[in-house]
């Protein structure tokens, strides 16, 4: 069964304290690994898509990487405005087989 | 562009009542979908549509109906609300029917069924 597991469930950082969020996936025939950011009371907002192992993408303080079993979202020198829930989702080989993880709640304190 | 617009933002229903959650997008996207988000669970697909006149079931379709008469609108109908349908509902769209394009989400409808 296709599965996506995110860790940790919650992460508290001080401003400037870099860290990484993990997304482990077991999906047959991965066609894409997506990262979204979700603010309270809002819908998820797209950040990155990764398609193959070894691929990396960056946006401001965020960098997403992909291996054959997991993806990492690295946050460098975070700011309080980076506080949000980060979701990852894996798209498998079957049509409409997009599986979401439960997310990591990130809180960055000033 | 407004993107994906969902109404209402909040709704309280009694068990057995019916209602329609509205979703509209102004990006001319072919693909639209409905998800529910529950604590401790990932987003789960309820129904989806790859174009006007075409709909299909997702992972958790029971108790819900959809229709797609136009490209812009994709309403979700609860036929007879149950407490198990208490959730936050998100509508999402993407340009491609193959769903490997990123999804654009609305801001959700928080539904409580008592």
JSON list of N, CA, C and O in Angstrom, two decimals, chain A residues 68-89:
[
{"chain": "A", "resi": 68, "resn": "UNK", "atom": "N", "xyz": [15.64, 7.88, -3.25]},
{"chain": "A", "resi": 68, "resn": "UNK", "atom": "CA", "xyz": [14.70, 6.85, -3.71]},
{"chain": "A", "resi": 68, "resn": "UNK", "atom": "C", "xyz": [13.69, 6.46, -2.64]},
{"chain": "A", "resi": 68, "resn": "UNK", "atom": "O", "xyz": [12.69, 5.81, -2.94]},
{"chain": "A", "resi": 69, "resn": "UNK", "atom": "N", "xyz": [13.95, 6.88, -1.38]},
{"chain": "A", "resi": 69, "resn": "UNK", "atom": "CA", "xyz": [13.03, 6.48, -0.31]},
{"chain": "A", "resi": 69, "resn": "UNK", "atom": "C", "xyz": [12.46, 7.65, 0.47]},
{"chain": "A", "resi": 69, "resn": "UNK", "atom": "O", "xyz": [11.49, 7.48, 1.20]},
{"chain": "A", "resi": 70, "resn": "UNK", "atom": "N", "xyz": [13.10, 8.84, 0.36]},
{"chain": "A", "resi": 70, "resn": "UNK", "atom": "CA", "xyz": [12.64, 9.94, 1.18]},
{"chain": "A", "resi": 70, "resn": "UNK", "atom": "C", "xyz": [12.99, 11.28, 0.54]},
{"chain": "A", "resi": 70, "resn": "UNK", "atom": "O", "xyz": [13.82, 11.38, -0.37]},
{"chain": "A", "resi": 71, "resn": "UNK", "atom": "N", "xyz": [12.33, 12.30, 1.07]},
{"chain": "A", "resi": 71, "resn": "UNK", "atom": "CA", "xyz": [12.61, 13.67, 0.66]},
{"chain": "A", "resi": 71, "resn": "UNK", "atom": "C", "xyz": [12.83, 14.49, 1.92]},
{"chain": "A", "resi": 71, "resn": "UNK", "atom": "O", "xyz": [12.24, 14.22, 2.97]},
{"chain": "A", "resi": 72, "resn": "UNK", "atom": "N", "xyz": [13.69, 15.47, 1.80]},
{"chain": "A", "resi": 72, "resn": "UNK", "atom": "CA", "xyz": [13.96, 16.37, 2.91]},
{"chain": "A", "resi": 72, "resn": "UNK", "atom": "C", "xyz": [13.62, 17.79, 2.49]},
{"chain": "A", "resi": 72, "resn": "UNK", "atom": "O", "xyz": [13.87, 18.20, 1.36]},
{"chain": "A", "resi": 73, "resn": "UNK", "atom": "N", "xyz": [13.08, 18.54, 3.46]},
{"chain": "A", "resi": 73, "resn": "UNK", "atom": "CA", "xyz": [12.90, 19.97, 3.27]},
{"chain": "A", "resi": 73, "resn": "UNK", "atom": "C", "xyz": [13.83, 20.65, 4.27]},
{"chain": "A", "resi": 73, "resn": "UNK", "atom": "O", "xyz": [13.60, 20.59, 5.48]},
{"chain": "A", "resi": 74, "resn": "UNK", "atom": "N", "xyz": [14.90, 21.23, 3.74]},
{"chain": "A", "resi": 74, "resn": "UNK", "atom": "CA", "xyz": [15.89, 21.90, 4.58]},
{"chain": "A", "resi": 74, "resn": "UNK", "atom": "C", "xyz": [15.49, 23.36, 4.72]},
{"chain": "A", "resi": 74, "resn": "UNK", "atom": "O", "xyz": [15.21, 24.04, 3.72]},
{"chain": "A", "resi": 75, "resn": "UNK", "atom": "N", "xyz": [15.52, 23.83, 5.97]},
{"chain": "A", "resi": 75, "resn": "UNK", "atom": "CA", "xyz": [15.19, 25.23, 6.23]},
{"chain": "A", "resi": 75, "resn": "UNK", "atom": "C", "xyz": [16.43, 25.88, 6.82]},
{"chain": "A", "resi": 75, "resn": "UNK", "atom": "O", "xyz": [16.88, 25.52, 7.92]},
{"chain": "A", "resi": 76, "resn": "UNK", "atom": "N", "xyz": [16.96, 26.84, 6.08]},
{"chain": "A", "resi": 76, "resn": "UNK", "atom": "CA", "xyz": [18.21, 27.51, 6.49]},
{"chain": "A", "resi": 76, "resn": "UNK", "atom": "C", "xyz": [17.88, 28.87, 7.09]},
{"chain": "A", "resi": 76, "resn": "UNK", "atom": "O", "xyz": [17.17, 29.68, 6.50]},
{"chain": "A", "resi": 77, "resn": "UNK", "atom": "N", "xyz": [18.41, 29.08, 8.31]},
{"chain": "A", "resi": 77, "resn": "UNK", "atom": "CA", "xyz": [18.21, 30.36, 9.02]},
{"chain": "A", "resi": 77, "resn": "UNK", "atom": "C", "xyz": [16.75, 30.79, 8.98]},
{"chain": "A", "resi": 77, "resn": "UNK", "atom": "O", "xyz": [16.41, 31.86, 8.44]},
{"chain": "A", "resi": 78, "resn": "UNK", "atom": "N", "xyz": [15.84, 29.97, 9.54]},
{"chain": "A", "resi": 78, "resn": "UNK", "atom": "CA", "xyz": [14.41, 30.29, 9.44]},
{"chain": "A", "resi": 78, "resn": "UNK", "atom": "C", "xyz": [14.05, 31.57, 10.17]},
{"chain": "A", "resi": 78, "resn": "UNK", "atom": "O", "xyz": [14.71, 31.98, 11.13]},
{"chain": "A", "resi": 79, "resn": "UNK", "atom": "N", "xyz": [12.95, 32.17, 9.71]},
{"chain": "A", "resi": 79, "resn": "UNK", "atom": "CA", "xyz": [12.36, 33.35, 10.32]},
{"chain": "A", "resi": 79, "resn": "UNK", "atom": "C", "xyz": [10.98, 33.00, 10.85]},
{"chain": "A", "resi": 79, "resn": "UNK", "atom": "O", "xyz": [10.38, 32.01, 10.41]},
{"chain": "A", "resi": 80, "resn": "UNK", "atom": "N", "xyz": [10.45, 33.81, 11.76]},
{"chain": "A", "resi": 80, "resn": "UNK", "atom": "CA", "xyz": [9.10, 33.50, 12.29]},
{"chain": "A", "resi": 80, "resn": "UNK", "atom": "C", "xyz": [8.06, 33.33, 11.21]},
{"chain": "A", "resi": 80, "resn": "UNK", "atom": "O", "xyz": [7.12, 32.53, 11.38]},
{"chain": "A", "resi": 81, "resn": "UNK", "atom": "N", "xyz": [8.18, 34.03, 10.10]},
{"chain": "A", "resi": 81, "resn": "UNK", "atom": "CA", "xyz": [7.18, 33.90, 9.03]},
{"chain": "A", "resi": 81, "resn": "UNK", "atom": "C", "xyz": [7.24, 32.55, 8.32]},
{"chain": "A", "resi": 81, "resn": "UNK", "atom": "O", "xyz": [6.36, 32.24, 7.50]},
{"chain": "A", "resi": 82, "resn": "UNK", "atom": "N", "xyz": [8.24, 31.75, 8.61]},
{"chain": "A", "resi": 82, "resn": "UNK", "atom": "CA", "xyz": [8.30, 30.38, 8.07]},
{"chain": "A", "resi": 82, "resn": "UNK", "atom": "C", "xyz": [7.45, 29.42, 8.88]},
{"chain": "A", "resi": 82, "resn": "UNK", "atom": "O", "xyz": [7.30, 28.25, 8.50]},
{"chain": "A", "resi": 83, "resn": "UNK", "atom": "N", "xyz": [6.90, 29.88, 9.99]},
{"chain": "A", "resi": 83, "resn": "UNK", "atom": "CA", "xyz": [6.04, 29.02, 10.81]},
{"chain": "A", "resi": 83, "resn": "UNK", "atom": "C", "xyz": [4.80, 28.63, 10.02]},
{"chain": "A", "resi": 83, "resn": "UNK", "atom": "O", "xyz": [4.10, 29.49, 9.48]},
{"chain": "A", "resi": 84, "resn": "UNK", "atom": "N", "xyz": [4.55, 27.34, 9.92]},
{"chain": "A", "resi": 84, "resn": "UNK", "atom": "CA", "xyz": [3.44, 26.80, 9.14]},
{"chain": "A", "resi": 84, "resn": "UNK", "atom": "C", "xyz": [3.48, 25.28, 9.28]},
{"chain": "A", "resi": 84, "resn": "UNK", "atom": "O", "xyz": [4.39, 24.72, 9.90]},
{"chain": "A", "resi": 85, "resn": "UNK", "atom": "N", "xyz": [2.50, 24.63, 8.69]},
{"chain": "A", "resi": 85, "resn": "UNK", "atom": "CA", "xyz": [2.56, 23.18, 8.55]},
{"chain": "A", "resi": 85, "resn": "UNK", "atom": "C", "xyz": [3.04, 22.87, 7.14]},
{"chain": "A", "resi": 85, "resn": "UNK", "atom": "O", "xyz": [2.54, 23.44, 6.17]},
{"chain": "A", "resi": 86, "resn": "UNK", "atom": "N", "xyz": [4.01, 21.97, 7.04]},
{"chain": "A", "resi": 86, "resn": "UNK", "atom": "CA", "xyz": [4.57, 21.60, 5.75]},
{"chain": "A", "resi": 86, "resn": "UNK", "atom": "C", "xyz": [4.10, 20.18, 5.42]},
{"chain": "A", "resi": 86, "resn": "UNK", "atom": "O", "xyz": [4.31, 19.25, 6.19]},
{"chain": "A", "resi": 87, "resn": "UNK", "atom": "N", "xyz": [3.46, 20.06, 4.26]},
{"chain": "A", "resi": 87, "resn": "UNK", "atom": "CA", "xyz": [2.91, 18.79, 3.81]},
{"chain": "A", "resi": 87, "resn": "UNK", "atom": "C", "xyz": [3.73, 18.26, 2.64]},
{"chain": "A", "resi": 87, "resn": "UNK", "atom": "O", "xyz": [4.15, 19.03, 1.77]},
{"chain": "A", "resi": 88, "resn": "UNK", "atom": "N", "xyz": [3.93, 16.96, 2.61]},
{"chain": "A", "resi": 88, "resn": "UNK", "atom": "CA", "xyz": [4.47, 16.37, 1.39]},
{"chain": "A", "resi": 88, "resn": "UNK", "atom": "C", "xyz": [3.47, 15.37, 0.84]},
{"chain": "A", "resi": 88, "resn": "UNK", "atom": "O", "xyz": [2.61, 14.85, 1.57]},
{"chain": "A", "resi": 89, "resn": "UNK", "atom": "N", "xyz": [3.53, 15.15, -0.45]},
{"chain": "A", "resi": 89, "resn": "UNK", "atom": "CA", "xyz": [2.62, 14.23, -1.13]},
{"chain": "A", "resi": 89, "resn": "UNK", "atom": "C", "xyz": [3.38, 13.53, -2.23]},
{"chain": "A", "resi": 89, "resn": "UNK", "atom": "O", "xyz": [4.19, 14.15, -2.93]}
]
